[in-house]
Amino acid sequence: MTTIERPAYKVIGSRPVRPDGVEKVTGKAQYAADPRPQGVVFGKILRSPHAHARIVSIDTSEAERHPGVLGIVTAADFPQAEDKVQDLGEGAVNLRELSDNILASEKVLYRGHAIAAVAAASPHEAEAAAQKIRVEYEVLTPVTNVLDAMREDAPLLNETRHTKMMGGQHSERPSNIAAYNQFKAGDADAGLAESDLVVEREFTTSMVHQGYIEPQSSTASWNADGTITIWTSTQGAFVVRAQVAEVLRIPVARIKVIPMEIGGGFGGKIPIYLDPVAALLSKKSGRPVKLSMNRTEVFEGTGPTSGTVISVKAGAKDGKLHAVQATLRYEAGAYPGSPVGAGAMTMLAPYDLEHVEIHTFDVVVNKPKTSAYRAPGSPAAAFAMESVVDELARTLKIDPLQFRLNSASKEGTKQVTGVPFARIGNEEVLNTAMTHPHYTAPIEGPYRGRGVASGYWFNGGMQSSVVVAVNPDGTVNLVEGSTDIGGTRASLAMQLAETLSIPYDAIRPIVADTDSIGHNDVTGGSRTTVASGMAVYQAGQDVIREMSSRAARLWSVTPEDVSYEDGVFHCLKDSTKELTFKELAAQGARTGGPIAGRASLVARGAGGAFGTHIVDVEVDPGTGKTTILRYTAVQDVGTAIHPSYVEGQIQGGVVQGIGWALNEEFVYDENGRMLNSSFLDYRMPTALDVPLIDAVIVEVPNPGHPYGVRGVGEVPIVPPLAAIANAVADATGHRFTQLPLSPRRLIEELDGGD
Amino acid sequence: MTRTHVETRLNGVERDFLCEPRQSLLEVLRDELGLTGTKEGCNNGNCGACSVILDGRIVNSCCVLAVEIEGQDLQTIEGVAHGDQLHPLQSAFLDEAALQCGICTPGFIMASKALLDREPDADEARIRHWLAGNLCRCTGYDKIVRAVRRAETAMEEMNA
C-alpha cells in the first residue's frame, strides 16, 4: 500500500467484519426472490421470438381461460408515458421508451422484448398460460451490428428518429444514429503531421453482460387503499419508485419500494423491467405478485453494455503522446443512450496532450437496450487507446510505462471537456507500477508475454440523505438509503465511527425503504462510499453539535464552551467537567429529547481515479487458449476505508475484465437471435481460470472529501482489456484488435494472420 | 397435479413433504419448505448458487427432482451453523471479506464444505478446481480461495 499525506485514523483503514455478514453466510439474508407475502401468486412474461417486428395484434382470450390464471397485462394497460428524459444517475432515460421497453406497444425491437405478462397460482401455470397468448407479428429485417446500422440503407428501428447533433439540431434524414457529438482541442491533423510516429487501428468489442448472479425479481402488492408495495432487487430504491410513478402515473408517495439484498448489479440493476408489470398484475389479480426472470430472460431481456467499433489514429513526438484522432461508435441497443460520451471523456484521461479530436456515434440496433456496466463506456475506449499507446511505445522502443509517465496527466491538466483535473494520482500509480516486483521481474519463455494498461473513471457524487439516531446506551442507528452491493454498510458505519470517535461495533447501519429516509440516488458510479460517506460525516458533525449543546445545557455554559475530542465532551470553562459520548447519550431525555443528526446533500468534489495493470500471459498456439499467469492491479483509491473490500472491488473488476478480454460476447445469428444465452455458453471466468489478483492500493487523498475517498469499484474493469491484449501481442507478436481473444479467434488470426 | 410424499433427512432432522413430480429440489426448498438460503442463479446447473450436499455429494439442487431425494440425507446452508456458532468456513468468509453481494455465498460455502469434509488439506489448485462449478461475479475468487485455506487451518487447529 502506498500512502501519500494521510492523517492518522482510528477506524478508517481497519478491517472489521461487515454488519450484514453473518446473515449472508448463514442464508438468512433476504434477496429479491425470497419474500413470500401472504397470498402471493406468480407472474410470467411473454417475450418476442423476433429481433425486429411490428405487433399486429395480441389475443389473450385463450390464456385468460387457462386454469388458475388471475390476470393478464399488456402495454395497453399502461397509461401513455410522457416523452421526456429523466436522469437516473448512471444514464438518462426517456420515459416513453422506458415504458415501451418494459412492455412493447407497437414494435418489438429485440428478441426477448417483453410483450405481455400473466399471473397465476403457480409459476408453472403462469408459464403455461403465457404460451397461450397469441401474438401476430409482421416480421421486419433486423440490424444487429453497429456499422450495418449506421448505413444509409439500413432498416430503421424508429422511422421518426433523426440524429441529434451538437447544439440540439437534428439530421434531415431519419437514422439509427441517435446522436453525434465531438470533442476537440488543438489541431489534431497538424499534431499528427508533426508526429515522429503515427499508429492507426480499428478496434471491435462485442456486447457483454454484467453477469450478476441474481436474476431480476420483483414482488408487488397493489393494496386496497391504492398504495403499492414493491420488494425488488435494485441499485436504487428511490429510482425504482420514481420510474414506477412515471410509468404508472401514480404519485410518488403512494409507492413504497423495499430494497432487498441485491445479488450483484454492476450498473445493470438501475433500470426497471419487472416492477410496474408486477404492480399491474397485482392490481388485476388482487394478490401480491412475484415476477422473476430466468437466466435466458436476463441475457435477452435486460441491458448489457455496448458492442463497439472504435478507430484511433495517434501520434507520438519526443517520446510522448502528442495527437489523437478517434471515432467511437457504440451500440445503444434498442433505444438511444449508449455510454459513448463517457468513453470519449475517459480514454485520454491518463494523458496530457495538445491535439485531440474525438467523434462519437450513439447507434440503435436490434439488441437489448444497453444499461450501465461498471465504468460504462470506458473499458472499450481504453482497449482501443491503450492498445495504440502500447504499439507507439514498443515501436519507439520506450518502456510502455515510461511512455505513459512521459505523457501523464496531473493536477491542472485539461481533460477533453476542457475542465482541468483537480489533484489526481495518475503519476503515483504509474510510479508504483514501475517499481512493483511484478514489473521488475523478467518474463521468459515461448508464447509468454507481459502487457500493461491504464484506465480512468470519474467517480460519482449525486444525492444522499442519512439520519443518525443516538440511543440512550450510546449505540447509534445509522439510517441510510443506499443499497449495499458490496460492503457499504461497513464503509459508511466506519466513517461515522471515525467522525463520532466511537467504536465501529456501536453503530448499526440500516438500508431503509423509500418511506423511511429522504431520497438517495443509486448505488452506482462508485459514489456510495464517497457521497453517502460525506452525508454520514455531516450527520455525524450534526450529532456532535447537538450533543455539545446538550452538554452546555447541563453545565450552564454556551455550546461554544464545549469541545469534543476522542469520544469525550469537555467544558472549556471548567476542566473538571467532562462527559463521554455514552454518558451524554444517556442524558437525552433530560436535556431536550432524543438526540439525532441528519444530512441531505448533492455531493460535490468527487475525485476521479486511475489504475494501471500489469499482466503476464501464456498463449497455447495449439489450442488458442490464453492463460493468465500473474496479475497486478495498482489503483489510486484516495483513502481505503476498509482495505479488504477495496481489494475485493479491484480483484472483482479485474476478473470481469479478464472475462471481457478473453471469452465473453453476445453471439447472434443472422435473424438477431442470441445463441449463447446461458452461463454454459456465455463463458464467465471461474475460480479455475484466474490466479490470485494482487491489488495494490495507492492513496492520494481526494481533497473534495472529508476522508479523502475517491471511490473504487469502476476503475479496475477499465485497464484489463488492453493490458491482456498487449500481453498477447507481446507473447505472439500479433496485434489483436477484436475482442474477445477467444481460442477460436487466436487460432484463426495466428494461423492466417499477417 | 398429484403430489408425491417424500421422506428425507434435512439438516439432521427427519422431515417429510409433498411435492409435484415436476418440481426441482431447489423449487421445493424455496417455495414449499421456506428454505430460501439456497439461491437460484441460472436454474440449469451452470452457476452453483443452489449447491446443497446430498448424501455427502455436492449437487446443484436445480438439477435434482425433489422426489429423487427420498430416503437421502440433505444438507443446506441453513444447517451449517449451530445457533450463533458459525462453521469455520462461515467465519473465514467473514474474516477474509470473501463475499460482496453475497448471493453466491451459500453455494460456495456448501461446495467448500463438501470439499473439506473429504479433503481437509486441499491446496489452492485443488480448491480452484473443485469450486469451478460455482460462479462469483463480485470477488474475482481471490478472497474466496483464501477463506477456504483459512478455514482449513482453523479446522485443523480445532481437531488438534
mmCIF file of N, CA, C and O in Angstrom, chain A residues 4 44 80 92 103 121 196 216 330 352 396 403 479 482 553 561 573 613 682-683 715 750:
data_model
loop_
_atom_site.group_PDB
_atom_site.id
_atom_site.type_symbol
_atom_site.label_atom_id
_atom_site.label_comp_id
_atom_site.label_asym_id
_atom_site.label_seq_id
_atom_site.Cartn_x
_atom_site.Cartn_y
_atom_site.Cartn_z
ATOM 1 N N ILE A 4 -0.001 8.569 0.529
ATOM 2 C CA ILE A 4 0.551 9.915 0.435
ATOM 3 C C ILE A 4 -0.245 10.848 1.337
ATOM 4 O O ILE A 4 -1.469 10.898 1.257
ATOM 5 N N LYS A 44 -45.500 -14.470 -15.124
ATOM 6 C CA LYS A 44 -44.561 -14.885 -16.165
ATOM 7 C C LYS A 44 -44.718 -13.937 -17.345
ATOM 8 O O LYS A 44 -45.833 -13.578 -17.713
ATOM 9 N N GLN A 80 -50.287 6.289 -21.119
ATOM 10 C CA GLN A 80 -49.296 6.783 -22.076
ATOM 11 C C GLN A 80 -48.225 7.574 -21.325
ATOM 12 O O GLN A 80 -48.512 8.577 -20.691
ATOM 13 N N ALA A 92 -29.355 8.730 -18.499
ATOM 14 C CA ALA A 92 -30.702 9.274 -18.539
ATOM 15 C C ALA A 92 -31.600 8.367 -19.365
ATOM 16 O O ALA A 92 -31.147 7.651 -20.240
ATOM 17 N N LEU A 103 -42.899 -3.116 -21.633
ATOM 18 C CA LEU A 103 -43.858 -3.907 -22.415
ATOM 19 C C LEU A 103 -43.997 -3.221 -23.773
ATOM 20 O O LEU A 103 -44.405 -2.053 -23.845
ATOM 21 N N ALA A 121 -51.602 -19.050 -10.125
ATOM 22 C CA ALA A 121 -51.349 -19.567 -8.781
ATOM 23 C C ALA A 121 -49.948 -20.138 -8.615
ATOM 24 O O ALA A 121 -49.371 -20.079 -7.537
ATOM 25 N N ASP A 196 6.456 12.049 -34.679
ATOM 26 C CA ASP A 196 7.568 11.192 -35.090
ATOM 27 C C ASP A 196 7.049 9.841 -35.578
ATOM 28 O O ASP A 196 7.662 9.189 -36.402
ATOM 29 N N GLN A 216 -33.109 -10.699 -12.065
ATOM 30 C CA GLN A 216 -34.072 -9.710 -11.579
ATOM 31 C C GLN A 216 -35.299 -10.407 -11.012
ATOM 32 O O GLN A 216 -35.760 -11.416 -11.562
ATOM 33 N N TYR A 330 -20.823 3.301 -30.728
ATOM 34 C CA TYR A 330 -21.310 2.408 -29.677
ATOM 35 C C TYR A 330 -22.739 1.970 -29.975
ATOM 36 O O TYR A 330 -23.587 2.796 -30.321
ATOM 37 N N ASP A 352 -1.553 13.914 -20.939
ATOM 38 C CA ASP A 352 -1.521 15.354 -21.117
ATOM 39 C C ASP A 352 -1.053 15.572 -22.553
ATOM 40 O O ASP A 352 0.114 15.350 -22.867
ATOM 41 N N LEU A 396 8.672 2.621 -30.668
ATOM 42 C CA LEU A 396 9.706 3.623 -30.366
ATOM 43 C C LEU A 396 10.753 3.073 -29.396
ATOM 44 O O LEU A 396 11.693 3.775 -29.028
ATOM 45 N N PHE A 403 6.652 5.525 -21.169
ATOM 46 C CA PHE A 403 5.968 6.344 -22.176
ATOM 47 C C PHE A 403 4.744 7.012 -21.545
ATOM 48 O O PHE A 403 4.466 8.189 -21.766
ATOM 49 N N VAL A 479 -29.339 5.375 9.622
ATOM 50 C CA VAL A 479 -30.355 5.064 8.622
ATOM 51 C C VAL A 479 -29.941 5.689 7.306
ATOM 52 O O VAL A 479 -29.792 6.918 7.210
ATOM 53 N N SER A 482 -28.821 3.809 0.614
ATOM 54 C CA SER A 482 -28.019 3.285 -0.499
ATOM 55 C C SER A 482 -27.955 1.772 -0.413
ATOM 56 O O SER A 482 -27.445 1.225 0.568
ATOM 57 N N ARG A 553 -26.057 22.781 28.146
ATOM 58 C CA ARG A 553 -27.229 22.961 28.992
ATOM 59 C C ARG A 553 -26.969 22.381 30.391
ATOM 60 O O ARG A 553 -27.271 23.009 31.405
ATOM 61 N N ASP A 561 -18.590 26.772 24.437
ATOM 62 C CA ASP A 561 -17.690 26.441 25.545
ATOM 63 C C ASP A 561 -17.517 24.928 25.725
ATOM 64 O O ASP A 561 -16.967 24.474 26.726
ATOM 65 N N LYS A 573 -14.811 25.955 30.163
ATOM 66 C CA LYS A 573 -14.836 26.895 31.286
ATOM 67 C C LYS A 573 -14.448 26.216 32.605
ATOM 68 O O LYS A 573 -14.132 26.888 33.580
ATOM 69 N N HIS A 613 -2.537 -1.559 -14.730
ATOM 70 C CA HIS A 613 -2.476 -3.005 -14.519
ATOM 71 C C HIS A 613 -1.294 -3.627 -15.263
ATOM 72 O O HIS A 613 -0.918 -3.165 -16.344
ATOM 73 N N TYR A 682 -22.280 -18.515 -22.383
ATOM 74 C CA TYR A 682 -21.712 -17.187 -22.142
ATOM 75 C C TYR A 682 -20.698 -17.404 -21.041
ATOM 76 O O TYR A 682 -21.038 -17.572 -19.879
ATOM 77 N N ARG A 683 -19.433 -17.425 -21.423
ATOM 78 C CA ARG A 683 -18.416 -18.032 -20.575
ATOM 79 C C ARG A 683 -17.760 -16.996 -19.655
ATOM 80 O O ARG A 683 -16.842 -16.289 -20.068
ATOM 81 N N VAL A 715 -12.970 1.761 -11.675
ATOM 82 C CA VAL A 715 -11.658 1.838 -12.330
ATOM 83 C C VAL A 715 -11.092 0.455 -12.702
ATOM 84 O O VAL A 715 -10.579 0.281 -13.809
ATOM 85 N N LEU A 750 -3.752 -16.273 -35.729
ATOM 86 C CA LEU A 750 -2.344 -16.682 -35.688
ATOM 87 C C LEU A 750 -2.000 -17.564 -36.880
ATOM 88 O O LEU A 750 -0.907 -17.481 -37.434
#
